[in-house]
């Protein structure tokens, strides 16, 4: 819950038509929780800045940060 509203830099692990799954630098693959993003946010191996919008039991839900308006 403490991460809701914070920005994180994440690495995309998986992307398909249902969701984009990423992890932050503090998360180990297959051990820690995931950062769940909407589909179409990027491709595997891509780094992305996101804002956390929700905390689930083990995972975070986030939206990509739009830098085009900065």
Tab-separated table of C-alpha atoms in Angstrom:
chain	number	residue	atom	x	y	z
A	1	UNK	CA	0.000	0.000	0.000
A	2	UNK	CA	2.903	2.362	0.696
A	3	UNK	CA	3.884	2.337	-2.995
A	4	UNK	CA	0.499	3.538	-4.308
A	5	UNK	CA	1.016	6.922	-5.982
A	6	UNK	CA	4.777	6.419	-6.336
A	7	UNK	CA	6.680	6.203	-9.587
A	8	UNK	CA	8.876	3.203	-10.332
A	9	UNK	CA	11.185	2.236	-13.147
A	10	UNK	CA	10.294	-1.289	-14.229
A	11	UNK	CA	11.595	-3.931	-16.631
A	12	UNK	CA	8.974	-5.593	-18.818
A	13	UNK	CA	9.193	-9.384	-18.550
A	14	UNK	CA	6.164	-10.388	-20.614
A	15	UNK	CA	3.711	-8.667	-22.939
A	16	UNK	CA	0.614	-10.163	-24.532
A	17	UNK	CA	-2.884	-9.086	-25.560
A	18	UNK	CA	-4.197	-9.460	-21.983
A	19	UNK	CA	-1.551	-7.658	-19.914
A	20	UNK	CA	1.997	-6.409	-19.637
A	21	UNK	CA	3.943	-7.943	-16.740
A	22	UNK	CA	6.952	-6.146	-15.316
A	23	UNK	CA	9.112	-5.979	-12.207
A	24	UNK	CA	10.960	-3.268	-10.367
A	25	UNK	CA	14.663	-3.398	-9.549
A	26	UNK	CA	13.734	-4.584	-6.044
A	27	UNK	CA	11.841	-7.644	-7.357
A	28	UNK	CA	13.462	-10.969	-8.218
A	29	UNK	CA	11.854	-12.966	-11.037
A	30	UNK	CA	9.625	-15.845	-9.875
A	31	UNK	CA	10.171	-14.885	-6.204
A	32	UNK	CA	8.718	-11.431	-5.605
A	33	UNK	CA	5.508	-9.832	-6.783
A	34	UNK	CA	4.941	-8.380	-10.228
A	35	UNK	CA	3.955	-5.001	-11.571
A	36	UNK	CA	0.843	-5.429	-13.722
A	37	UNK	CA	0.301	-2.970	-16.578
A	38	UNK	CA	-2.353	-2.640	-19.291
A	39	UNK	CA	-1.729	-4.513	-22.547
A	40	UNK	CA	0.344	-2.760	-25.191
A	41	UNK	CA	2.591	-0.832	-22.802
A	42	UNK	CA	5.847	-2.129	-24.232
A	43	UNK	CA	7.879	-5.161	-25.167
A	44	UNK	CA	9.955	-7.625	-23.113
A	45	UNK	CA	13.313	-6.186	-22.103
A	46	UNK	CA	12.099	-2.588	-22.260
A	47	UNK	CA	12.482	-0.264	-19.263
A	48	UNK	CA	9.456	1.891	-18.465
A	49	UNK	CA	8.536	4.496	-15.860
A	50	UNK	CA	5.178	3.790	-14.244
A	51	UNK	CA	2.957	5.158	-11.491
A	52	UNK	CA	1.506	2.649	-9.040
A	53	UNK	CA	-2.289	2.903	-8.888
A	54	UNK	CA	-3.213	-0.106	-6.733
A	55	UNK	CA	-1.631	-2.665	-4.411
A	56	UNK	CA	-2.910	-6.239	-4.475
A	57	UNK	CA	-1.915	-8.950	-2.006
A	58	UNK	CA	1.416	-9.703	-3.733
A	59	UNK	CA	1.456	-7.537	-6.872
A	60	UNK	CA	1.211	-3.886	-7.857
A	61	UNK	CA	-1.019	-2.419	-10.564
A	62	UNK	CA	0.428	0.550	-12.460
A	63	UNK	CA	0.018	2.836	-15.453
A	64	UNK	CA	2.842	4.079	-17.685
A	65	UNK	CA	3.910	7.679	-17.115
A	66	UNK	CA	3.345	9.866	-20.168
A	67	UNK	CA	6.451	11.953	-20.797
A	68	UNK	CA	5.113	13.531	-23.996
A	69	UNK	CA	3.396	16.305	-22.031
A	70	UNK	CA	6.536	17.121	-19.962
